[in-house]
CSV table of C-alpha atoms in Angstrom, one decimal:
chain,number,residue,atom,x,y,z
A,1,UNK,CA,6.2,18.5,-13.6
A,2,UNK,CA,4.3,15.3,-12.8
A,3,UNK,CA,5.3,11.8,-13.0
A,4,UNK,CA,3.2,8.7,-14.0
A,5,UNK,CA,1.3,7.0,-11.3
A,6,UNK,CA,2.4,3.3,-11.7
A,7,UNK,CA,0.1,1.5,-8.8
A,8,UNK,CA,1.9,-1.9,-9.3
A,9,UNK,CA,5.1,-0.2,-8.3
A,10,UNK,CA,3.7,1.6,-5.3
A,11,UNK,CA,2.1,-1.9,-4.0
A,12,UNK,CA,5.5,-3.7,-4.1
A,13,UNK,CA,7.0,-0.9,-2.2
A,14,UNK,CA,4.5,-0.8,0.4
A,15,UNK,CA,4.2,-4.7,0.4
A,16,UNK,CA,8.1,-4.7,0.8
A,17,UNK,CA,8.0,-2.3,4.1
A,18,UNK,CA,5.1,-4.2,5.8
A,19,UNK,CA,7.0,-7.6,5.2
A,20,UNK,CA,9.5,-6.0,7.4
A,21,UNK,CA,7.1,-4.7,9.9
A,22,UNK,CA,4.7,-8.0,9.8
A,23,UNK,CA,7.1,-10.9,9.1
A,24,UNK,CA,4.3,-13.2,10.1
A,25,UNK,CA,1.8,-12.1,7.8
A,26,UNK,CA,1.7,-14.2,4.4
A,27,UNK,CA,2.6,-12.2,1.1
A,28,UNK,CA,-0.3,-12.9,-0.5
A,29,UNK,CA,-2.5,-11.5,2.1
A,30,UNK,CA,-0.2,-8.4,2.4
A,31,UNK,CA,-0.4,-7.9,-1.4
A,32,UNK,CA,-4.0,-8.5,-1.3
A,33,UNK,CA,-4.9,-6.0,1.3
A,34,UNK,CA,-2.1,-3.3,0.0
A,35,UNK,CA,-3.6,-3.5,-3.8
A,36,UNK,CA,-7.3,-3.1,-2.3
A,37,UNK,CA,-5.9,0.1,-0.6
A,38,UNK,CA,-4.2,1.4,-3.3
A,39,UNK,CA,-7.1,0.8,-5.6
A,40,UNK,CA,-9.2,3.1,-3.4
A,41,UNK,CA,-6.8,5.8,-3.4
A,42,UNK,CA,-5.7,5.6,-6.9
A,43,UNK,CA,-8.6,7.5,-8.3
A,44,UNK,CA,-7.5,10.6,-6.1
A,45,UNK,CA,-6.2,13.5,-7.9
A,46,UNK,CA,-2.9,13.7,-6.0
A,47,UNK,CA,-1.2,10.4,-6.1
A,48,UNK,CA,2.1,11.8,-4.4
A,49,UNK,CA,0.9,10.1,-0.7
A,50,UNK,CA,-1.0,6.8,-2.2
A,51,UNK,CA,2.0,5.0,-1.1
A,52,UNK,CA,1.9,6.6,2.6
A,53,UNK,CA,-1.7,6.5,3.0
A,54,UNK,CA,-2.2,2.7,1.6
A,55,UNK,CA,0.5,1.8,4.0
A,56,UNK,CA,-1.3,3.1,6.7
A,57,UNK,CA,-4.5,1.7,6.0
A,58,UNK,CA,-3.1,-1.6,5.3
A,59,UNK,CA,-1.2,-1.4,9.0
A,60,UNK,CA,-4.7,-0.9,10.6
A,61,UNK,CA,-6.0,-3.8,8.8
A,62,UNK,CA,-3.2,-6.0,9.6
A,63,UNK,CA,-3.1,-5.0,13.5
A,64,UNK,CA,-6.9,-5.6,13.8
A,65,UNK,CA,-6.3,-9.3,12.3
């Protein structure tokens, strides 16, 4: 059984986790970065790992500055 993929919900959850790890980053910046990463992954056939992969990619971008 598959569940419906909700990119907005995934993005909200990832942004929430990243806010804790990057408290100095603006919420707008976090949302933009995470939504970009989720959009890249949203077309992939397996959605189970989109949140994890988007969070990892966003962390890399935030650490680079």
